[in-house]
Coordinates of C-alpha atoms in Angstrom, one line a residue:
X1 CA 93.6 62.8 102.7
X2 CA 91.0 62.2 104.6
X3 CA 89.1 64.2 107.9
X4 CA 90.4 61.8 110.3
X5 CA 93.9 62.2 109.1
X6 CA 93.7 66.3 109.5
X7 CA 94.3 68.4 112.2
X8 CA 93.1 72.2 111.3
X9 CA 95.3 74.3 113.3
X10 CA 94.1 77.4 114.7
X11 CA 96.4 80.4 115.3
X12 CA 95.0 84.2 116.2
X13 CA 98.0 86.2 113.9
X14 CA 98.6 89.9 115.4
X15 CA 101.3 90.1 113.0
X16 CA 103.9 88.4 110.3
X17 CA 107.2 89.0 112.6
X18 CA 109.9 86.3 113.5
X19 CA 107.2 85.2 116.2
X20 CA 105.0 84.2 113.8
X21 CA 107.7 82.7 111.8
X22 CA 108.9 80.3 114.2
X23 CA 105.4 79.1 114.6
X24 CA 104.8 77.7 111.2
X25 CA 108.0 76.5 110.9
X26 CA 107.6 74.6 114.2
X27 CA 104.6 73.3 112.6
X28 CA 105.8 72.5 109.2
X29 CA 108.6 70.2 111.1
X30 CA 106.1 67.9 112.9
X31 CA 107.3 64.2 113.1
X32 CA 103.2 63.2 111.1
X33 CA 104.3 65.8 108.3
X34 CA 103.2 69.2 107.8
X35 CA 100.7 67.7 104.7
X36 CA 97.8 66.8 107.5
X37 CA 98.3 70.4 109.0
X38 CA 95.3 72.9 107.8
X39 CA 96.9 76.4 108.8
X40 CA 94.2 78.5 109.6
X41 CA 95.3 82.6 110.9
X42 CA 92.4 84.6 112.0
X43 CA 94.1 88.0 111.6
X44 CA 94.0 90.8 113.3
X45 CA 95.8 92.5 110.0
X46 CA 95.1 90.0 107.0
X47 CA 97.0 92.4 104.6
X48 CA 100.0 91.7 106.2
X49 CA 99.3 87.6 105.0
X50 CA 98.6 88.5 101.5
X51 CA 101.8 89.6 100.3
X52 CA 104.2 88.0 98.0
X53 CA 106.5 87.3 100.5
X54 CA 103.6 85.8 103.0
X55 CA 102.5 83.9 99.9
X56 CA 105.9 82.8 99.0
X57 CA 106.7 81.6 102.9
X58 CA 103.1 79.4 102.8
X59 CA 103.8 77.8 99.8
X60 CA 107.5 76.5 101.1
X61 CA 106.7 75.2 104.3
X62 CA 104.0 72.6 101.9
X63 CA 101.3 72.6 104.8
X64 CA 98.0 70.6 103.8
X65 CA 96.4 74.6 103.3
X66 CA 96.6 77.9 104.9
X67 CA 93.9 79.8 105.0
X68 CA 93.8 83.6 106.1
X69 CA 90.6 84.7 108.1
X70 CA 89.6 88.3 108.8
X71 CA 89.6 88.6 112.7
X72 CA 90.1 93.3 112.8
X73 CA 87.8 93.7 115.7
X74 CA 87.3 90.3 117.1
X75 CA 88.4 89.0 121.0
X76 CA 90.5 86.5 121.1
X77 CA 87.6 84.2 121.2
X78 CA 85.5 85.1 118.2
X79 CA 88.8 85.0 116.4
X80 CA 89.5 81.0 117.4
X81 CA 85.4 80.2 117.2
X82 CA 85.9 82.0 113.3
X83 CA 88.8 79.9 112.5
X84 CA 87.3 76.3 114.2
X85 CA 84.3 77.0 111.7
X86 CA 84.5 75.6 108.5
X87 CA 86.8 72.5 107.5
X88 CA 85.9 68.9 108.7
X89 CA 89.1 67.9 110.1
X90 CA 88.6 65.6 113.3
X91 CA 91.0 67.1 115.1
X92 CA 91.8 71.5 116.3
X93 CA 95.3 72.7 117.3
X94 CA 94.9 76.0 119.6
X95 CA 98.3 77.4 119.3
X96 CA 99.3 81.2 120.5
X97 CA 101.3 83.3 118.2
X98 CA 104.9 82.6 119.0
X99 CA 104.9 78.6 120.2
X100 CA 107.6 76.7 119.3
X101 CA 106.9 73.5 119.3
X102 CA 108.6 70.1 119.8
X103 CA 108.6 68.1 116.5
X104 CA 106.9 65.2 118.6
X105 CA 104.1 67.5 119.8
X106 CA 101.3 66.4 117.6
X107 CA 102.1 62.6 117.4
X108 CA 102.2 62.3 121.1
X109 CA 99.3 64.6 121.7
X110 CA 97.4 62.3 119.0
X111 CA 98.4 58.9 120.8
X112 CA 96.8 60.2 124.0
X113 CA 93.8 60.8 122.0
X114 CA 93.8 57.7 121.0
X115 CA 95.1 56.1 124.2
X116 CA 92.8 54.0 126.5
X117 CA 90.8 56.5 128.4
X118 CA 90.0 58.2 125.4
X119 CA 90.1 61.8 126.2
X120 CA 88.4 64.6 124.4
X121 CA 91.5 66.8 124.8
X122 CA 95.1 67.1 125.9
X123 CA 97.9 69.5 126.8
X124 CA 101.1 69.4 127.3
X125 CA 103.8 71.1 129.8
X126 CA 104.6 74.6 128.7
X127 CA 107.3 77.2 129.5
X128 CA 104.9 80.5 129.3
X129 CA 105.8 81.3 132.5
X130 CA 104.1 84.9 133.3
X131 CA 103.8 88.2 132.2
X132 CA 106.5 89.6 134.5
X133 CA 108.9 87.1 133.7
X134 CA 109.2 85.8 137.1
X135 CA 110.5 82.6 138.0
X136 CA 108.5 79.9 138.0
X137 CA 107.7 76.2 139.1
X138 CA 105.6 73.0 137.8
X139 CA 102.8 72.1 138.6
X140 CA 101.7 69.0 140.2
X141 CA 99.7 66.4 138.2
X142 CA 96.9 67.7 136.6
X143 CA 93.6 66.7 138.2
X144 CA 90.0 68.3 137.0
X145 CA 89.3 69.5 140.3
X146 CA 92.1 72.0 140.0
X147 CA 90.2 73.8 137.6
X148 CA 87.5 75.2 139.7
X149 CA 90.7 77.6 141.4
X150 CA 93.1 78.0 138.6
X151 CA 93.1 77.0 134.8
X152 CA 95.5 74.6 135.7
X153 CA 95.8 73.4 131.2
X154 CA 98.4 75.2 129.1
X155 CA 97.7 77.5 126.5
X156 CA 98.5 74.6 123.7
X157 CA 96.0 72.0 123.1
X158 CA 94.6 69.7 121.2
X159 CA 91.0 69.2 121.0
X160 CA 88.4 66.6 119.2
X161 CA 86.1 68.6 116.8
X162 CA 83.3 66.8 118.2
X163 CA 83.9 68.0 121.9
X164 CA 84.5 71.2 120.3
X165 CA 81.0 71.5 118.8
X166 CA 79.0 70.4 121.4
X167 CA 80.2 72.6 123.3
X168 CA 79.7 75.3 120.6
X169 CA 83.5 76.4 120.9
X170 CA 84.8 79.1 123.3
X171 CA 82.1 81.7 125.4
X172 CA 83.0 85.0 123.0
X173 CA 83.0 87.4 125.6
X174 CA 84.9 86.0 128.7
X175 CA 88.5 86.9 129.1
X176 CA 89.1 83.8 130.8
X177 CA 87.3 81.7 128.0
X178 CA 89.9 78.7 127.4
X179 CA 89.5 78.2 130.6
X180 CA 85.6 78.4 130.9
X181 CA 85.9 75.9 127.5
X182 CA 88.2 73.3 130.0
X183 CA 85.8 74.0 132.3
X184 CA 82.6 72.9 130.5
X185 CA 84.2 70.2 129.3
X186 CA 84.8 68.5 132.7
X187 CA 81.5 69.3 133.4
X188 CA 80.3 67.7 130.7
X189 CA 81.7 64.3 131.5
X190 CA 84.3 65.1 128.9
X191 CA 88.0 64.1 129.8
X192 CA 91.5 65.7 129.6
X193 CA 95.0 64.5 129.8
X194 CA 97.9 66.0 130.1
X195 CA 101.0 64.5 127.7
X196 CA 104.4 64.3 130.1
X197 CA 107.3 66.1 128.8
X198 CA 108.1 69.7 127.9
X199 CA 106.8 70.1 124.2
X200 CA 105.8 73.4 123.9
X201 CA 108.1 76.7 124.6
X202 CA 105.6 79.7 124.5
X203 CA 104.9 83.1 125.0
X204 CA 104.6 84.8 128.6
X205 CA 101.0 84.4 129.7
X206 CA 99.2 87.7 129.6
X207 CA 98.4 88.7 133.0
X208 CA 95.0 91.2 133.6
X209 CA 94.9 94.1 135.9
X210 CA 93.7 93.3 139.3
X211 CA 90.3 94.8 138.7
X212 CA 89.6 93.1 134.9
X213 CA 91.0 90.2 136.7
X214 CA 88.6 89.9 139.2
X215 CA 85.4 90.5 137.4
X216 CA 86.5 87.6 134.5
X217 CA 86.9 85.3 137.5
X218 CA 83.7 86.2 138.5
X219 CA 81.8 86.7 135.3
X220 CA 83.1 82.6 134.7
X221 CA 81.6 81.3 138.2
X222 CA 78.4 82.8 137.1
X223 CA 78.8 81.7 133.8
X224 CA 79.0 78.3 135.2
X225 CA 77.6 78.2 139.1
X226 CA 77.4 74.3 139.1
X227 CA 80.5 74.0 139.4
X228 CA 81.2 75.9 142.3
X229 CA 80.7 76.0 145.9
X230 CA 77.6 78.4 147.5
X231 CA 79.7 80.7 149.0
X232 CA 82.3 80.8 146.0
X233 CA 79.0 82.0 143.1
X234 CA 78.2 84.3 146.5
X235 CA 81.8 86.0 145.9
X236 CA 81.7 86.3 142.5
X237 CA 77.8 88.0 142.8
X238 CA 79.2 90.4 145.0
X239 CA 82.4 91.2 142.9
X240 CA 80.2 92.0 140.5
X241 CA 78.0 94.5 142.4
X242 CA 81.1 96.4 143.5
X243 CA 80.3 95.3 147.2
X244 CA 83.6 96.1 148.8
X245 CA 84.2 93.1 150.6
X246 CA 84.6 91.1 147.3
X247 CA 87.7 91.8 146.4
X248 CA 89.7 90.2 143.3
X249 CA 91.7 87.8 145.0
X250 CA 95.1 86.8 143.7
X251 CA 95.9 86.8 140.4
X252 CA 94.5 83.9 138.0
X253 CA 93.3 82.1 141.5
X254 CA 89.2 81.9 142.6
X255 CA 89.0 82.1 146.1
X256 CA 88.1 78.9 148.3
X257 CA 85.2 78.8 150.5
X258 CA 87.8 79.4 153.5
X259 CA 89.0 82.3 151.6
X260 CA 85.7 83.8 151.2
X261 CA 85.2 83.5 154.4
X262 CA 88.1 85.4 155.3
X263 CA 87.3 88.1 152.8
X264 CA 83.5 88.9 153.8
X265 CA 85.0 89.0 157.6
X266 CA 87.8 91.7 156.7
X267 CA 90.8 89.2 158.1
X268 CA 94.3 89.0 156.1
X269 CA 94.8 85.9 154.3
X270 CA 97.6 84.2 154.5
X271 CA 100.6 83.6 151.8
X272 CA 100.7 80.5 150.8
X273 CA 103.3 78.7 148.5
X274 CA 102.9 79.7 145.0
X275 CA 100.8 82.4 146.2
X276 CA 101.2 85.9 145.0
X277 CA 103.4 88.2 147.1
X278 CA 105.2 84.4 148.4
X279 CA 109.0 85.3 149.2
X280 CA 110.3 82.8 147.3
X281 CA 109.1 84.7 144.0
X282 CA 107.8 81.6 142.5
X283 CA 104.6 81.4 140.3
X284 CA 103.0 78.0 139.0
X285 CA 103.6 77.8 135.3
X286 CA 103.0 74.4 133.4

């Protein structure tokens, strides 16, 4: 089969439990056939893959390959950059550890690919909710500019190798680096869509203490001050000095330049809707 008709599939294993279970078999019943899926686990325990029983549970769900990386010792992002390495599929899956997906998910994904504006990657709506298993509510339609506050894409993707490589896969050190990748893309001219419809049920977004949350907000504005307003990079520089004015902000949210403002004078912002601490308990999922 050839490159164009492959999608390698990148997955970062922490285990071989019923989570991971009902990931490859939500990949092995793709509508395209599980024959153009590469399976590729970076592992944080690759003994666990090697078994008979691993072996046996590989071979039966017929994928294209799987291929078991070494990935003890690696952040999440060295462990997707090691598994995006080799192969010359044309197009990467990044899916968590525990997505179920829709059997539609990587035909429809693959026709906005395709589709008229061309787009370098996609996403679809998600039900990872958050960490604390609050409610939650959707989001409105994605737009780029959302990114600069929030990563406003879904933790399941699908993404053209070539995009990919040019931007020489994700930053390995930033905790927020899916959404520093999104990020560069944009800024790169690069376009992403989002594919209507609920096709991905995943696990609860992993949500940093206030402090590791703050500096990876910042640590991505510097990483990437074009993108950001004056006053927004002069936030994140003083976050990063421990000036005590700079505080973290809400969780997953960079501060506008109103809210910067507000900060550096020592006023209380206000709750907005969606915001943390809002009444209503909601948080923005997909």
């Amino acid at each position: 089969m050839s490159a164009t008709n492959r999608i390698r599939v990148l997955v970062r294993s922490r285990g071989t439990g019923t989570d991971m279970f009902r990931t490859l078999v939500s990949l092995a019943c793709q509508d395209i056939g599980p024959k153009r899926l590469e399976i590729v686990l970076a592992a944080t325990d690759p003994d666990l893959h090697t078994g008979p029983e691993a072996r046996l549970l590989h071979s039966a769900l017929d994928f294209a390959a799987v291929e078991v990386l070494d990935a003890r010792g690696l952040t999440p992002a060295q462990a997707l950059n090691l598994a995006a390495t080799d192969g010359d599929a044309e197009h990467l899956a990044l899916i968590p550890e525990g997505t179920r997906l829709h059997p539609q998910f990587m035909s429809r994904c693959l026709s906005a690919l395709r589709g008229r504006k061309s787009p370098q990657a996609v996403f679809c709506e998600h039900t990872a909710g958050s960490a604390d298993s609050k409610p939650f509510s959707r989001r409105p339609v994605f737009r780029p500019e959302q990114l600069i506050r929030r990563n406003a894409v879904g933790p399941v993707a699908l993404v053209q190798r070539t995009a990919w490589d040019i931007l020489g896969g994700l930053h390995p050190t930033l905790d927020y680096s899916l959404w520093d990748f999104w990020l560069r893309l944009v800024l790169a001219s690069g376009r992403l869509a989002q594919v209507s419809g609920l096709l991905a049920s995943c696990p609860p977004l992993r949500r940093l203490p206030p402090m590791q949350d703050g500096r990876a907000k910042a640590l991505l504005v510097v990483h990437t001050p074009g993108a950001f307003e004056p006053d927004i990079c002069r936030w994140a520089l003083a976050l990063l000095r421990g000036d005590p004015w700079a505080t973290a902000f809400e969780p997953g949210v960079i501060p506008a330049p109103r809210d910067v403002a507000a900060l550096f004078a020592g006023l209380e912002l206000p709750l907005r809707p969606g915001g943390f601490g809002w009444d209503q308990r909601q948080l923005w999922s997909a």
